[in-house]
mmCIF file of C-alpha atoms in Angstrom:
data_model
loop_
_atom_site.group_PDB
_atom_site.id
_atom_site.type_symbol
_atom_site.label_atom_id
_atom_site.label_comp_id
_atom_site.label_asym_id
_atom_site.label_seq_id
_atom_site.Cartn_x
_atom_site.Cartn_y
_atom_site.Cartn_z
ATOM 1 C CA UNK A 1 -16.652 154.596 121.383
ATOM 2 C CA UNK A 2 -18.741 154.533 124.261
ATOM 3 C CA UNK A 3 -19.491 157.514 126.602
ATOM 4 C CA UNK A 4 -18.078 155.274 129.953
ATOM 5 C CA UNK A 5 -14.803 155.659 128.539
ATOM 6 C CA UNK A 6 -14.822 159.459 128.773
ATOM 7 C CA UNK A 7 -16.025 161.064 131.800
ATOM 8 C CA UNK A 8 -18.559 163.937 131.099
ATOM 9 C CA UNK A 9 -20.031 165.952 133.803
ATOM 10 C CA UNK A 10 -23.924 166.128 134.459
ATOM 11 C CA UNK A 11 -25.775 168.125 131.740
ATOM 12 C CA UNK A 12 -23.382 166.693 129.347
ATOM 13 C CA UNK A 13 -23.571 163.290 127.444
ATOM 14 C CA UNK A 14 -21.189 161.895 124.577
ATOM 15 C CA UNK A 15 -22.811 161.047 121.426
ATOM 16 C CA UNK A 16 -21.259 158.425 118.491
ATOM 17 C CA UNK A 17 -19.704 160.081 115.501
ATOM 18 C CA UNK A 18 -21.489 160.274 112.396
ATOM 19 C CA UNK A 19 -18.546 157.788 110.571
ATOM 20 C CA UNK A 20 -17.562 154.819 112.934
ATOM 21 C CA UNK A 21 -13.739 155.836 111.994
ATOM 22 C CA UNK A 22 -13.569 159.133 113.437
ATOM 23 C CA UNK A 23 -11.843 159.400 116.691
ATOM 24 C CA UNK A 24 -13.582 162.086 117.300
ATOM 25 C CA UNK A 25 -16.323 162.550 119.763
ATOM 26 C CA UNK A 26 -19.356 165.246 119.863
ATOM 27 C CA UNK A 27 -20.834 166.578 123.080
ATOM 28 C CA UNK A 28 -24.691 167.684 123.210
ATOM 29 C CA UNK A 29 -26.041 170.022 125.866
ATOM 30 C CA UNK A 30 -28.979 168.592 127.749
ATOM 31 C CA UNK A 31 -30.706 172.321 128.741
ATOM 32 C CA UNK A 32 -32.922 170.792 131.190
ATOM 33 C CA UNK A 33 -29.970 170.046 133.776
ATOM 34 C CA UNK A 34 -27.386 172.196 132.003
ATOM 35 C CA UNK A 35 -26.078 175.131 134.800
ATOM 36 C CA UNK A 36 -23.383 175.820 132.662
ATOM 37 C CA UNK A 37 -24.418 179.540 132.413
ATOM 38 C CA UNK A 38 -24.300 180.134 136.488
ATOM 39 C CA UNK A 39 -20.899 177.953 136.422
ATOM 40 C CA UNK A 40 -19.682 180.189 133.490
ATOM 41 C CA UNK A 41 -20.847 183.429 135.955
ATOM 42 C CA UNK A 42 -19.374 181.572 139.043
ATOM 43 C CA UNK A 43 -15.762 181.047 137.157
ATOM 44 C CA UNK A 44 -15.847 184.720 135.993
ATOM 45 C CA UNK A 45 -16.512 185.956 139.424
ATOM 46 C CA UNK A 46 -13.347 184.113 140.438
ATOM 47 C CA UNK A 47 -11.535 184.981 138.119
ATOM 48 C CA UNK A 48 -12.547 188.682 139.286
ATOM 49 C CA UNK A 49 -11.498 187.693 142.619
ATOM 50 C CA UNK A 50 -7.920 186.061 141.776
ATOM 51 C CA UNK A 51 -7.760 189.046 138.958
ATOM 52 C CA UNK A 52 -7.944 191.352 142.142
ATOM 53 C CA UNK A 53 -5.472 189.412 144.320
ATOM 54 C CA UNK A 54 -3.066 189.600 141.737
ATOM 55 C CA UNK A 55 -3.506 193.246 141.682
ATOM 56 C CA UNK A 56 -2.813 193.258 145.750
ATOM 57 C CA UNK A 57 0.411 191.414 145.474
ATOM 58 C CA UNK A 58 2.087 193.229 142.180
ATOM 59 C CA UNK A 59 0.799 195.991 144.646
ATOM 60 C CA UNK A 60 2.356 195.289 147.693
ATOM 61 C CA UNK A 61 5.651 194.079 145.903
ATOM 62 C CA UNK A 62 5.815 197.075 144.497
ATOM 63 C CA UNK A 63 5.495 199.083 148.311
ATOM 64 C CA UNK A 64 8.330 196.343 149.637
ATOM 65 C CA UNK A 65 10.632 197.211 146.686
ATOM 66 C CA UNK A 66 10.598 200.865 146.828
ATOM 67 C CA UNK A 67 10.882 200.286 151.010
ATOM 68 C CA UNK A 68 13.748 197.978 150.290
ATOM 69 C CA UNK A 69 15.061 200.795 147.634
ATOM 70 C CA UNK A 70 14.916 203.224 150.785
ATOM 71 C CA UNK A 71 16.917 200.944 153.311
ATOM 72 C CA UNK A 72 19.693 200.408 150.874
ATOM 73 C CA UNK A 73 19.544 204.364 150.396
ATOM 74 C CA UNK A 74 20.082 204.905 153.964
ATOM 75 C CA UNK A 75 22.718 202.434 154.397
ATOM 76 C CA UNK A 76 24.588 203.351 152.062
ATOM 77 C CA UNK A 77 24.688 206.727 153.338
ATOM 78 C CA UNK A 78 24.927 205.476 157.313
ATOM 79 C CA UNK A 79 28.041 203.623 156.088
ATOM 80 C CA UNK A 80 29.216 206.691 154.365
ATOM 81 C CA UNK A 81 28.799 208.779 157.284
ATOM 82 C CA UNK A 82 30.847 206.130 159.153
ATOM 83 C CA UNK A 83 33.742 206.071 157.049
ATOM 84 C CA UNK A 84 33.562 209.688 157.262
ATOM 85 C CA UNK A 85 33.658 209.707 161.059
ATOM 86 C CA UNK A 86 36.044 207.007 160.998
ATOM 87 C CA UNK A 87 38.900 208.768 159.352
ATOM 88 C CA UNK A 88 38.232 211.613 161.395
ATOM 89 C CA UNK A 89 38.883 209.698 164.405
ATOM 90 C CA UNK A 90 41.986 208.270 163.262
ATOM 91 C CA UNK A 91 43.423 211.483 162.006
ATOM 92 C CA UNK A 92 42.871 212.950 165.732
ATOM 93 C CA UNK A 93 43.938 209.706 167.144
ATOM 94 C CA UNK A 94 47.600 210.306 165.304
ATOM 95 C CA UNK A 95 47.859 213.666 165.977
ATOM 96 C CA UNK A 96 46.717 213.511 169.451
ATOM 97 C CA UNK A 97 48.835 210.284 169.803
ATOM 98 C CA UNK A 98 52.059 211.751 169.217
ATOM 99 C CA UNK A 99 51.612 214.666 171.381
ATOM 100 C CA UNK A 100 50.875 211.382 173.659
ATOM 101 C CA UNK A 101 53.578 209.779 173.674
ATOM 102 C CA UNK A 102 55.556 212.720 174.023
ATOM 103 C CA UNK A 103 53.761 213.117 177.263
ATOM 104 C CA UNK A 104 54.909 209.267 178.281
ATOM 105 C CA UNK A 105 58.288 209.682 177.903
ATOM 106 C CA UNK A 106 58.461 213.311 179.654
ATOM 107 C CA UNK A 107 56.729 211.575 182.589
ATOM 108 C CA UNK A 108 59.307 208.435 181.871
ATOM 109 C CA UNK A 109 62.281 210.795 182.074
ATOM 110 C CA UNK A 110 60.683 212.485 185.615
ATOM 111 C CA UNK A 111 60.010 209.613 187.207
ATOM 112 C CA UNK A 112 64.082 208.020 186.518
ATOM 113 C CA UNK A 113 64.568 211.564 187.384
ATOM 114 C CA UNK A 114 63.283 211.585 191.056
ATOM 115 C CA UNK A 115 64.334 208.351 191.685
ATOM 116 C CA UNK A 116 68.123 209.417 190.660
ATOM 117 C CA UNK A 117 67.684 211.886 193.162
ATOM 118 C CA UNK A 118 65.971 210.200 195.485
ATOM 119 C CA UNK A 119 68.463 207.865 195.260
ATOM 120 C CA UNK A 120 71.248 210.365 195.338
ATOM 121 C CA UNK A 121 70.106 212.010 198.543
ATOM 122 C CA UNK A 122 69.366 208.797 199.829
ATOM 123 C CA UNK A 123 73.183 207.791 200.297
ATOM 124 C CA UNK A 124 73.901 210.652 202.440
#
């Protein structure tokens, strides 16, 4: 098999296998133009960095879902507190409604009231 038919990266070169029916292929290290080591170091420092980021983001998922865990708190109780309220108001609304319409049709009965008598009077 010949090396153009797998693409190796400076510093490395492919090599034939020892036994012509081996598909399998060694690699040697040329030191001279080999950086492998600083690439190695380079890789590890990113992988530092993205380790990091990682660390950020379980971070600040962590801070939204205990803020989210808060809002639905409060919510829950605002709604509470509105039911509450709400029932209030419609208890006074029927108790204070019937001593309403009580009212209306006092002020229903004066008003045919004067105008009997205002019609009474009236004919004289």
């Amino acid at each position: 098999m010949a090396s153009g038919a797998y693409g190796s990266r400076e510093g490395l070169t492919a090599r034939p296998a020892a036994s012509s029916s081996s598909s399998e292929i060694s690699l040697q290290i040329d030191p001279i133009t080999a950086d492998l080591d600083d690439h190695i170091l380079g890789l590890r420092g990113q992988v530092r960095k993205l380790r990091g980021v990682a660390q950020e983001i379980q971070s600040e998922a962590k801070y939204q879902n205990d803020f989210i865990s808060q809002l639905q708190m409060t919510l829950t109780k605002a709604q509470a507190g509105v039911k509450n309220n709400m029932r209030r108001i419609n208890k006074k609304i029927i108790q204070n409604g019937s001593n309403h319409l009580v009212h209306v049709i006092l002020f229903a009965l004066g008003c045919f009231f004067v105008v009997y008598l205002v019609s009474k009077f009236s004919r004289r």
